[in-house]
Amino acid sequence: MSFVRFENVSLAYTEDGPRAIEDVSLDVREGEFVAVVGPSGCGKSTLMKLVSGLRLPNDGYVYVNGRQVGGPLNLVGMAFQAANLLPWRTTLQNVMLPMEIVEPYRSELRSKRAEFEQRARAQLAAVGLAGCEDKFPWELSGGMQQRASICRALIHKPRLLMLDEPFGALDAFTREELWCMLRDLWQAQPFTVILVTHDLREAVFLADTVYVMSARPGRILERREIDLPRPRDLDLTYTDQFARHVHALREHIGHVRKH
Amino acid sequence: MAIRQKTLMRLAPWAVTLFLVIMWEGICVSFAVPEFLMPAPSAVFKAGIATAGPIFEHATQTFFTTLVGFALAVAVGLVIGAVVGSSPLVYKALYPMLVGFNSIPKVAFVPVLVVWFGIGTVPAILTAFLISFFPVVVNVATGLATLEPELEDVLRSLGASRLDILRKVGLPRAMPYFFASLKVAITLAFVGSVISETVASNLGIGYLMMSASSSMNMPLVFAGLIVIGAMGVVMYELFAALERRLTGWAHRGAGAAL
Ligand SMILES: Nc1ncnc2c1ncn2[C@@H]1O[C@H](COP(=O)(O)OP(=O)(O)OP(=O)(O)O)[C@@H](O)[C@H]1O
Ligand SMILES: [Mg+2]
């Protein structure tokens, strides 16, 4: 039984406009870590919007948790490509936002606010944002905003975590640190992850399965299972095995770009 | 240097006011302008002191009339603005009506109000309301209608209801627009209540000025004008301060300079 299932899904943003993605089919198991790579503008963010129910397909079907997606679901946590923090809220208040919306936290918020805030603080500390809780988003750097938005996506412990290029604006060291954070979180308490990225090493290091998409209109060109043993360590990224996976993906992307 | 810049900023409005008053006095005195045409500031001041009691009484009347009309305008404007701004259909349906209504000079409406409610405070309150609710509606509606779809998506992706979205992003996002409109609305409310008092009341600064001018007491007319202006400035500043306090996030660049 797949947790997320696409059956021949197509979407055009405007009627009789060009299709952003076309005839996409894929299956994601519960607890699977999936990465999606592809050239810019190929429809990766569109794919995320379809899974989260922010957009409905023109053709085909999207299923999440065994049900056809007809609108947003609260078992999803999503970090958007842009951080999209609310500028009138402090970092902590931004991270707390899902707790004010998603049940059962919503009804418990009154009695357990302190506990939830503690959780938000711990989450922020885990991404290196301790001490920034009371700052407003515009007082944070781009990378810090992105990290805060990851915290917001995680805070309500979603069963399906969607990350749209979450580490794009970070330096190499912070990025690798956050890979490990995400890996540990996922390892400790498995949930399903769909990660969009441009970084092939990131995809191979984190994912069980990598999908390669073609240039627009986006189609799935290749599904590659990453059979590297877990738990994975950063040292793994220097092995031949790892490099082979990256190379193979690289070939496909290069192929896409020639056409 | 920065401190001197700041004191300069603070003193500039007072300096300009003082300069204008001196110019005014100077022109009146040097050209011997008759008092029944254009009284000098000193004469206005004297008249103000001499009639301080009645002026205070009428000003209080105008002040509270204006505030009641303004409060109504804010409440009604906020509701209509929220409805208009969150539904494109209502927006399309109501907008021409609102614009058309706003184009009618409100002074033309006063006689109608007098027929309905008689002479006195009620028409003044309603005129203040009618003239000041439009900017509130427009601004709240604009604030809601220009909400970035990305911010809305953050809430929608969590399965938030439309009401949640309105409460958590729509209204907070519209607050800077709302507070900006309050500054405009309060000054317009004074215009509305004074217009109505001038035409159809025996109370209020508008009435005081009307009766003073019919007895050619120009210094008192000017004293009335200055009192209205002063109340307007004070209320404007009050709402400007409130705006800075509550929506500082939207003015962070300019806020630092103020
Ligand atoms: N809101 C929208 N309205 C109209 N067209 C859109 C919209 N969002 C995306 N598109 C179009 O859909 C296509 C896919 O966009 P999408 O954002 O999914 O790309 P992406 O793969 O995420 O790219 P990137 O890697 O640069 O983020 C693009 O051609 C884009 O022009
Ligand atoms: Mg994208």
Coordinates of C-alpha atoms and ligand atoms in Angstrom, one line a residue:
Chain A
M1 CA 0.0 0.0 0.0
S2 CA 1.5 3.3 -1.0
F3 CA 1.2 6.4 1.2
V4 CA 1.4 8.9 -1.7
R5 CA 0.4 7.9 -5.1
F6 CA 0.3 9.8 -8.4
E7 CA -1.7 8.3 -11.3
N8 CA -1.0 10.0 -14.7
V9 CA -1.2 13.4 -13.1
S10 CA -1.1 16.5 -15.3
L11 CA -1.5 20.2 -14.3
A12 CA -1.7 23.4 -16.3
Y13 CA -1.8 26.6 -14.2
T14 CA -4.0 28.3 -16.8
E15 CA -6.7 26.8 -18.9
D16 CA -5.3 25.7 -22.3
G17 CA -1.9 27.1 -21.1
P18 CA 1.3 25.0 -21.2
R19 CA 1.4 22.1 -18.8
A20 CA 3.7 22.5 -15.8
I21 CA 3.8 18.7 -15.2
E22 CA 2.5 16.0 -17.5
D23 CA 1.6 12.4 -17.0
V24 CA 3.4 11.9 -13.7
S25 CA 3.0 8.6 -11.9
L26 CA 4.8 7.7 -8.7
D27 CA 4.4 5.7 -5.5
V28 CA 5.8 6.6 -2.1
R29 CA 5.7 4.1 0.7
E30 CA 4.9 5.2 4.3
G31 CA 8.2 6.1 5.9
E32 CA 10.0 6.4 2.7
F33 CA 12.5 9.3 2.1
V34 CA 12.0 10.5 -1.5
A35 CA 14.1 13.2 -3.3
V36 CA 13.0 14.9 -6.5
V37 CA 15.6 16.5 -8.7
G38 CA 15.3 18.2 -12.0
P39 CA 16.2 21.4 -13.9
S40 CA 14.7 24.7 -12.8
G41 CA 11.1 25.3 -13.9
C42 CA 10.4 21.6 -14.5
G43 CA 7.5 21.5 -12.1
K44 CA 9.0 20.3 -8.8
S45 CA 7.3 22.9 -6.7
T46 CA 4.1 22.2 -8.6
L47 CA 4.5 18.5 -7.6
M48 CA 4.7 19.6 -4.0
K49 CA 1.5 21.7 -4.3
L50 CA -0.3 18.8 -5.7
V51 CA 0.7 16.5 -2.9
S52 CA -0.3 19.0 -0.2
G53 CA -3.6 19.7 -1.9
L54 CA -2.9 23.4 -2.6
R55 CA -3.6 22.6 -6.3
L56 CA -5.8 20.0 -7.8
P57 CA -4.7 18.1 -11.0
N58 CA -6.4 18.7 -14.3
D59 CA -5.9 15.1 -15.2
G60 CA -5.1 12.0 -13.2
Y61 CA -5.4 11.3 -9.5
V62 CA -3.4 12.1 -6.4
Y63 CA -3.9 9.9 -3.4
V64 CA -2.4 10.5 0.1
N65 CA -2.9 8.0 2.9
G66 CA -5.3 6.0 0.8
R67 CA -7.7 8.9 0.0
Q68 CA -7.9 11.1 -3.1
V69 CA -6.6 14.6 -2.3
G70 CA -9.4 17.1 -2.6
G71 CA -7.8 19.9 -0.6
P72 CA -5.1 20.5 2.0
L73 CA -4.6 17.9 4.6
N74 CA -3.4 18.5 8.1
L75 CA -1.1 15.4 8.2
V76 CA 1.2 17.4 5.9
G77 CA 4.0 19.7 7.0
M78 CA 5.4 21.9 4.3
A79 CA 8.5 24.1 4.1
F80 CA 8.1 26.2 1.0
Q81 CA 10.8 27.3 -1.4
A82 CA 10.6 30.8 0.0
A83 CA 10.6 30.9 3.8
N84 CA 7.2 32.7 3.8
L85 CA 7.4 33.6 7.5
L86 CA 4.7 36.0 8.7
P87 CA 6.5 39.3 9.3
W88 CA 4.3 40.4 12.2
R89 CA 5.2 37.3 14.2
T90 CA 8.5 36.6 16.0
T91 CA 10.4 33.5 15.0
L92 CA 9.0 31.6 17.9
Q93 CA 5.4 32.7 17.1
N94 CA 6.0 31.7 13.5
V95 CA 7.1 28.2 14.5
M96 CA 4.1 27.9 16.8
L97 CA 1.7 28.7 14.0
P98 CA 0.8 25.1 13.1
M99 CA 0.0 24.4 16.7
E100 CA -2.8 27.1 16.5
I101 CA -4.3 25.4 13.5
V102 CA -3.7 21.6 13.5
E103 CA -5.7 19.3 15.8
P104 CA -5.2 17.9 18.4
Y105 CA -2.7 20.6 19.4
R106 CA -5.1 23.4 18.6
S107 CA -7.5 22.5 21.4
E108 CA -4.7 21.7 23.8
L109 CA -2.9 24.9 23.2
R110 CA -4.5 26.8 26.1
S111 CA -3.4 24.2 28.7
K112 CA -0.1 23.2 27.2
R113 CA 1.2 26.4 25.7
A114 CA 4.4 26.3 27.8
E115 CA 5.1 22.7 26.8
F116 CA 4.6 23.4 23.1
E117 CA 6.8 26.5 23.3
Q118 CA 9.5 24.5 24.9
R119 CA 9.2 22.1 22.0
A120 CA 9.5 25.0 19.5
R121 CA 12.5 26.3 21.3
A122 CA 14.2 22.9 21.2
Q123 CA 13.4 22.6 17.5
L124 CA 14.9 26.1 16.9
A125 CA 18.0 25.2 18.9
A126 CA 18.4 22.0 16.8
V127 CA 18.8 24.0 13.6
G128 CA 21.1 26.5 15.3
L129 CA 18.6 29.3 15.9
A130 CA 18.8 29.3 19.7
G131 CA 18.6 33.0 20.8
C132 CA 16.6 34.1 17.8
E133 CA 13.2 33.1 19.2
D134 CA 12.1 36.7 19.8
K135 CA 13.6 38.2 16.6
F136 CA 11.3 39.1 13.7
P137 CA 11.8 37.4 10.4
W138 CA 13.3 40.5 8.8
E139 CA 16.0 40.5 11.4
L140 CA 17.2 37.0 10.3
S141 CA 19.4 36.2 7.3
G142 CA 17.9 34.3 4.4
G143 CA 19.4 31.0 5.5
M144 CA 18.1 31.6 9.1
Q145 CA 14.6 32.3 7.8
Q146 CA 14.8 29.0 5.8
R147 CA 15.8 27.1 8.9
A148 CA 13.0 28.7 10.9
S149 CA 10.5 27.6 8.2
I150 CA 11.8 24.0 8.4
C151 CA 11.0 24.2 12.2
R152 CA 7.6 25.4 11.4
A153 CA 7.1 22.4 9.0
L154 CA 8.2 20.0 11.6
I155 CA 6.7 21.3 14.8
H156 CA 3.3 19.4 14.6
K157 CA 5.1 16.1 13.8
P158 CA 3.5 15.7 10.4
R159 CA 3.3 12.2 8.9
L160 CA 4.3 13.6 5.6
L161 CA 7.0 16.2 5.5
M162 CA 7.4 18.2 2.3
L163 CA 10.6 20.2 1.8
D164 CA 11.0 22.4 -1.2
E165 CA 14.7 23.2 -1.6
P166 CA 15.0 23.8 2.1
F167 CA 18.8 24.1 2.2
G168 CA 19.2 26.3 -0.9
A169 CA 20.4 29.4 0.8
L170 CA 22.9 27.8 3.2
D171 CA 26.6 27.5 3.1
A172 CA 28.1 24.0 2.6
F173 CA 28.9 23.4 6.3
T174 CA 25.5 24.4 7.7
R175 CA 23.9 22.5 4.9
E176 CA 25.6 19.2 5.8
E177 CA 24.8 19.9 9.5
L178 CA 21.2 20.1 8.6
W179 CA 21.3 17.0 6.5
C180 CA 22.4 15.2 9.6
M181 CA 19.7 16.8 11.7
L182 CA 17.0 15.8 9.2
R183 CA 18.5 12.3 9.0
D184 CA 18.5 11.8 12.7
L185 CA 15.0 13.1 13.1
W186 CA 13.8 10.8 10.4
Q187 CA 15.8 7.9 11.8
A188 CA 14.5 8.4 15.3
Q189 CA 10.8 8.4 14.4
P190 CA 10.2 7.5 10.7
F191 CA 7.8 9.7 8.8
T192 CA 7.5 10.2 5.0
V193 CA 9.6 12.8 3.4
I194 CA 9.4 14.3 -0.1
L195 CA 12.4 16.6 -0.6
V196 CA 13.0 18.8 -3.7
T197 CA 16.6 19.7 -4.3
H198 CA 19.1 20.8 -6.9
D199 CA 21.9 19.2 -5.0
L200 CA 22.5 15.6 -6.2
R201 CA 24.8 14.8 -3.2
E202 CA 22.0 15.9 -0.9
A203 CA 19.5 13.7 -2.7
V204 CA 21.8 10.6 -2.6
F205 CA 22.8 11.1 1.0
L206 CA 19.3 11.5 2.4
A207 CA 16.9 9.6 0.2
D208 CA 15.8 6.0 -0.3
T209 CA 14.5 6.9 -3.8
V210 CA 15.4 9.7 -6.1
Y211 CA 13.2 10.8 -9.0
V212 CA 14.6 12.7 -11.9
M213 CA 12.3 15.1 -13.7
S214 CA 12.5 16.3 -17.3
A215 CA 12.5 19.9 -18.4
R216 CA 9.0 21.4 -18.8
P217 CA 6.5 20.0 -19.1
G218 CA 7.8 18.0 -16.2
R219 CA 7.7 14.2 -16.5
I220 CA 9.4 11.5 -14.4
L221 CA 12.4 10.4 -16.4
E222 CA 14.1 8.1 -13.9
R223 CA 13.5 6.5 -10.6
R224 CA 16.6 5.5 -8.8
E225 CA 16.8 3.5 -5.6
I226 CA 19.7 4.5 -3.3
D227 CA 20.7 1.2 -1.7
L228 CA 23.3 2.7 0.5
P229 CA 23.3 1.2 4.0
R230 CA 21.8 3.1 6.9
P231 CA 22.5 4.8 9.2
R232 CA 24.5 6.9 6.8
D233 CA 27.4 9.0 7.8
L234 CA 28.9 12.1 6.1
D235 CA 32.0 10.0 5.4
L236 CA 29.9 8.0 3.1
T237 CA 29.8 10.9 0.7
Y238 CA 33.4 10.3 -0.2
T239 CA 33.0 6.6 -1.1
D240 CA 32.9 5.3 -4.7
Q241 CA 29.5 3.8 -4.2
F242 CA 28.1 7.2 -3.3
A243 CA 29.9 8.8 -6.2
R244 CA 28.5 6.2 -8.6
H245 CA 24.9 7.1 -7.6
V246 CA 25.7 10.8 -8.0
H247 CA 27.3 10.2 -11.4
A248 CA 24.4 8.2 -12.7
L249 CA 21.9 11.0 -11.7
R250 CA 24.2 13.6 -13.1
E251 CA 24.1 11.7 -16.5
H252 CA 20.3 11.9 -16.5
I253 CA 20.3 15.6 -15.7
G254 CA 22.9 16.3 -18.3
H255 CA 20.7 14.4 -20.7
V256 CA 17.7 16.5 -19.8
R257 CA 19.6 19.7 -20.4
K258 CA 20.7 18.7 -23.9
H259 CA 17.1 18.4 -25.1
Chain B
M1 CA 25.2 64.9 14.6
A2 CA 22.5 62.3 14.7
I3 CA 21.1 63.9 17.9
R4 CA 21.1 67.3 16.3
Q5 CA 19.2 65.9 13.3
K6 CA 16.6 64.5 15.7
T7 CA 16.1 67.7 17.6
L8 CA 15.8 69.5 14.3
M9 CA 13.1 67.0 13.2
R10 CA 11.2 67.5 16.4
L11 CA 11.4 71.3 16.3
A12 CA 10.7 71.8 12.6
P13 CA 6.9 71.7 12.8
W14 CA 6.8 74.2 15.7
A15 CA 9.2 76.5 13.9
V16 CA 7.1 76.5 10.8
T17 CA 3.9 77.2 12.8
L18 CA 5.5 80.0 14.6
F19 CA 6.9 81.5 11.4
L20 CA 3.5 81.4 9.7
V21 CA 1.8 83.1 12.7
I22 CA 4.4 85.8 12.8
M23 CA 4.0 86.4 9.0
W24 CA 0.3 86.5 9.4
E25 CA 0.5 89.0 12.2
G26 CA 3.1 91.1 10.3
I27 CA 0.9 91.3 7.2
C28 CA -2.2 92.2 9.1
V29 CA -0.5 94.9 11.0
S30 CA 1.6 96.4 8.2
F31 CA -1.2 96.5 5.7
A32 CA -3.7 97.5 8.4
V33 CA -6.2 94.8 7.3
P34 CA -9.6 95.4 8.8
E35 CA -10.5 92.9 11.5
F36 CA -13.9 92.0 9.9
L37 CA -12.0 90.7 6.8
M38 CA -8.9 89.1 8.3
P39 CA -8.2 89.3 12.0
A40 CA -4.6 89.2 13.1
P41 CA -3.5 86.2 15.3
S42 CA -3.3 88.4 18.3
A43 CA -7.0 89.4 17.8
V44 CA -7.9 85.8 17.3
F45 CA -6.1 84.9 20.5
K46 CA -7.8 87.6 22.4
A47 CA -11.2 86.5 21.2
G48 CA -10.3 82.9 22.1
I49 CA -9.5 83.9 25.7
A50 CA -12.5 86.1 26.0
T51 CA -14.9 83.3 24.8
A52 CA -13.0 80.4 26.2
G53 CA -16.0 79.0 28.1
P54 CA -18.4 78.8 25.2
I55 CA -15.6 77.6 22.9
F56 CA -14.7 74.8 25.2
E57 CA -18.3 73.8 25.6
H58 CA -18.9 73.7 21.8
A59 CA -15.6 72.1 21.1
T60 CA -16.4 69.3 23.6
Q61 CA -19.7 68.8 21.7
T62 CA -18.0 68.6 18.4
F63 CA -15.3 66.4 19.7
F64 CA -17.6 63.7 21.1
T65 CA -19.9 64.0 18.1
T66 CA -16.9 63.3 15.9
L67 CA -15.7 60.4 18.0
V68 CA -19.0 58.7 17.9
G69 CA -19.3 59.1 14.2
F70 CA -15.7 58.0 13.7
A71 CA -16.2 54.9 16.0
L72 CA -19.3 53.9 13.9
A73 CA -17.2 54.4 10.7
V74 CA -14.4 52.2 12.0
A75 CA -16.8 49.4 13.1
V76 CA -18.9 49.4 10.0
G77 CA -15.9 50.1 7.7
L78 CA -14.0 47.2 9.2
V79 CA -16.8 44.7 8.7
I80 CA -17.7 45.9 5.1
G81 CA -14.0 46.1 4.3
A82 CA -13.4 42.5 5.5
V83 CA -16.4 41.2 3.5
V84 CA -15.5 43.2 0.4
G85 CA -11.8 42.3 0.6
S86 CA -12.2 38.5 1.2
S87 CA -14.7 37.8 -1.6
P88 CA -13.9 38.9 -5.1
L89 CA -17.6 38.6 -6.0
V90 CA -18.7 41.0 -3.2
Y91 CA -15.9 43.3 -4.2
K92 CA -17.1 43.4 -7.8
A93 CA -20.7 43.8 -6.7
L94 CA -20.3 46.5 -4.1
Y95 CA -17.4 48.6 -5.4
P96 CA -19.3 50.8 -7.9
M97 CA -21.9 51.5 -5.3
L98 CA -19.4 52.5 -2.7
V99 CA -17.4 54.7 -5.1
G100 CA -20.6 56.4 -6.3
F101 CA -21.8 57.0 -2.8
N102 CA -18.4 58.4 -1.8
S103 CA -18.6 60.9 -4.7
I104 CA -21.7 62.5 -3.3
P105 CA -20.7 65.6 -1.3
K106 CA -21.9 64.8 2.2
V107 CA -23.1 68.4 2.8
A108 CA -25.8 67.6 0.2
F109 CA -26.9 64.8 2.4
V110 CA -27.4 66.9 5.6
P111 CA -30.8 68.2 4.7
V112 CA -32.0 64.6 4.2
L113 CA -30.7 63.7 7.6
V114 CA -32.4 66.7 9.1
V115 CA -35.7 65.6 7.7
W116 CA -35.2 62.1 9.1
F117 CA -33.7 62.9 12.5
G118 CA -34.3 66.6 13.1
I119 CA -31.7 69.3 13.9
G120 CA -28.9 68.5 16.4
T121 CA -26.4 65.9 17.3
V122 CA -27.7 62.9 15.3
P123 CA -27.2 64.4 11.8
A124 CA -23.7 65.6 12.8
I125 CA -22.8 62.1 14.0
L126 CA -24.1 60.5 10.8
T127 CA -22.4 63.0 8.6
A128 CA -19.1 62.3 10.4
F129 CA -19.8 58.6 9.9
L130 CA -20.7 58.9 6.2
I131 CA -17.7 60.9 5.3
S132 CA -15.1 58.8 7.2
F133 CA -16.1 55.2 6.6
F134 CA -15.1 55.0 3.0
P135 CA -11.3 55.2 3.5
V136 CA -11.6 52.5 6.2
V137 CA -13.5 50.2 3.8
V138 CA -11.1 50.8 0.9
N139 CA -8.0 50.3 3.0
V140 CA -9.2 47.1 4.8
A141 CA -10.4 45.7 1.5
T142 CA -7.1 46.5 -0.2
G143 CA -5.1 45.0 2.6
L144 CA -7.0 41.8 2.4
A145 CA -7.2 41.6 -1.4
T146 CA -3.4 42.1 -1.8
L147 CA -2.6 39.3 0.6
E148 CA 0.3 37.3 -0.9
P149 CA -1.0 33.9 -2.0
E150 CA 2.2 32.4 -0.6
L151 CA 1.3 33.5 2.9
E152 CA -2.2 32.2 2.4
D153 CA -0.7 28.9 1.2
V154 CA 1.2 28.5 4.4
L155 CA -2.1 28.4 6.3
R156 CA -3.9 26.5 3.7
S157 CA -1.3 23.7 3.6
L158 CA -2.1 23.1 7.3
G159 CA -5.7 22.6 6.5
A160 CA -6.8 25.9 8.0
S161 CA -10.4 27.1 7.4
R162 CA -11.2 30.4 5.7
L163 CA -11.9 32.0 9.0
D164 CA -8.6 30.8 10.3
I165 CA -6.9 32.3 7.3
L166 CA -8.7 35.6 7.8
R167 CA -7.8 35.7 11.5
K168 CA -4.2 34.5 11.3
V169 CA -2.9 36.2 8.1
G170 CA -5.7 38.3 6.4
L171 CA -6.4 40.7 9.3
P172 CA -2.9 41.1 10.7
R173 CA -1.7 41.7 7.1
A174 CA -4.4 44.3 6.6
M175 CA -3.6 46.1 9.9
P176 CA -1.1 48.6 8.5
Y177 CA -3.7 49.6 5.9
F178 CA -6.3 49.8 8.6
F179 CA -4.3 52.1 10.8
A180 CA -3.2 54.2 7.9
S181 CA -6.9 54.7 7.1
L182 CA -7.7 55.7 10.7
K183 CA -5.5 58.8 10.4
V184 CA -7.4 59.9 7.3
A185 CA -10.8 58.9 8.7
I186 CA -10.5 60.9 12.0
T187 CA -9.7 64.1 10.2
L188 CA -12.5 63.5 7.7
A189 CA -14.9 62.8 10.6
F190 CA -14.1 66.4 12.0
V191 CA -15.0 67.8 8.5
G192 CA -18.3 65.8 8.5
S193 CA -19.5 66.9 12.0
V194 CA -18.5 70.5 11.6
I195 CA -20.3 70.7 8.2
S196 CA -23.4 69.4 9.7
E197 CA -23.2 71.6 12.7
T198 CA -22.8 74.6 10.4
V199 CA -25.9 73.8 8.5
A200 CA -28.2 72.1 11.0
S201 CA -27.4 72.5 14.7
N202 CA -27.4 74.9 17.6
L203 CA -24.5 73.2 19.3
G204 CA -20.8 72.6 18.3
I205 CA -17.9 74.5 16.9
G206 CA -19.6 74.6 13.5
Y207 CA -22.6 76.3 14.9
L208 CA -20.5 78.7 17.0
M209 CA -18.6 79.8 13.9
M210 CA -21.8 80.2 11.9
S211 CA -23.4 82.4 14.5
A212 CA -20.1 84.4 15.0
S213 CA -19.8 85.1 11.3
S214 CA -23.4 86.3 11.1
S215 CA -22.5 88.9 13.7
M216 CA -19.3 89.7 11.8
N217 CA -17.2 88.5 14.7
M218 CA -14.3 87.3 12.6
P219 CA -11.8 86.8 15.3
L220 CA -14.1 84.2 17.0
V221 CA -14.7 82.5 13.6
F222 CA -10.9 82.1 13.3
A223 CA -10.6 80.9 16.8
G224 CA -13.1 78.2 16.0
L225 CA -11.2 77.2 12.9
I226 CA -8.0 76.9 14.9
V227 CA -9.6 74.8 17.6
I228 CA -10.9 72.4 14.9
G229 CA -7.5 72.2 13.3
A230 CA -5.8 71.6 16.7
M231 CA -8.2 68.8 17.6
G232 CA -7.6 67.3 14.1
V233 CA -3.8 67.4 14.6
V234 CA -3.9 65.9 18.1
M235 CA -6.2 63.0 17.0
Y236 CA -4.1 62.4 13.9
E237 CA -0.9 62.2 15.9
L238 CA -2.6 59.9 18.4
F239 CA -3.5 57.4 15.7
A240 CA -0.2 57.8 14.0
A241 CA 1.5 56.9 17.3
L242 CA -0.9 53.9 17.7
E243 CA -0.1 52.8 14.1
R244 CA 3.7 53.0 14.8
R245 CA 3.3 50.9 18.0
L246 CA 1.0 48.2 16.6
T247 CA 2.3 47.8 13.1
G248 CA 5.9 48.6 13.5
W249 CA 6.8 45.5 11.4
A250 CA 5.4 47.1 8.3
H251 CA 7.3 50.4 8.8
R252 CA 10.6 49.1 9.9
G253 CA 12.7 51.1 7.4
A254 CA 10.9 54.4 8.0
G255 CA 10.2 53.7 11.7
A256 CA 13.9 53.9 12.5
A257 CA 14.0 57.4 11.2
L258 CA 11.0 58.6 13.1
Ligands
LIG1 N1 1.4 30.2 -9.9 C1 1.7 30.0 -11.2 N2 1.0 30.4 -12.3 C2 1.4 30.1 -13.5 N3 2.4 29.4 -13.9 C3 3.2 28.9 -12.9 C4 2.9 29.1 -11.5 N4 3.8 28.5 -10.7 C5 4.6 27.9 -11.6 N5 4.3 28.1 -12.8 C6 4.9 27.5 -14.1 O1 5.0 26.1 -13.9 C7 6.2 25.6 -14.3 C8 6.8 24.8 -13.1 O2 7.1 25.7 -12.0 P1 7.6 25.1 -10.7 O3 7.6 26.3 -9.7 O4 6.9 23.9 -10.3 O5 9.1 24.8 -11.1 P2 10.3 24.2 -10.1 O6 10.7 22.9 -10.7 O7 9.9 24.3 -8.7 O8 11.5 25.2 -10.4 P3 12.7 25.7 -9.5 O9 13.6 24.6 -9.4 O10 13.3 26.9 -10.2 O11 12.0 26.1 -8.2 C9 7.1 26.8 -14.6 O12 7.2 26.8 -16.0 C10 6.3 28.0 -14.2 O13 6.4 29.0 -15.1
MG2 MG 10.5 25.3 -7.1

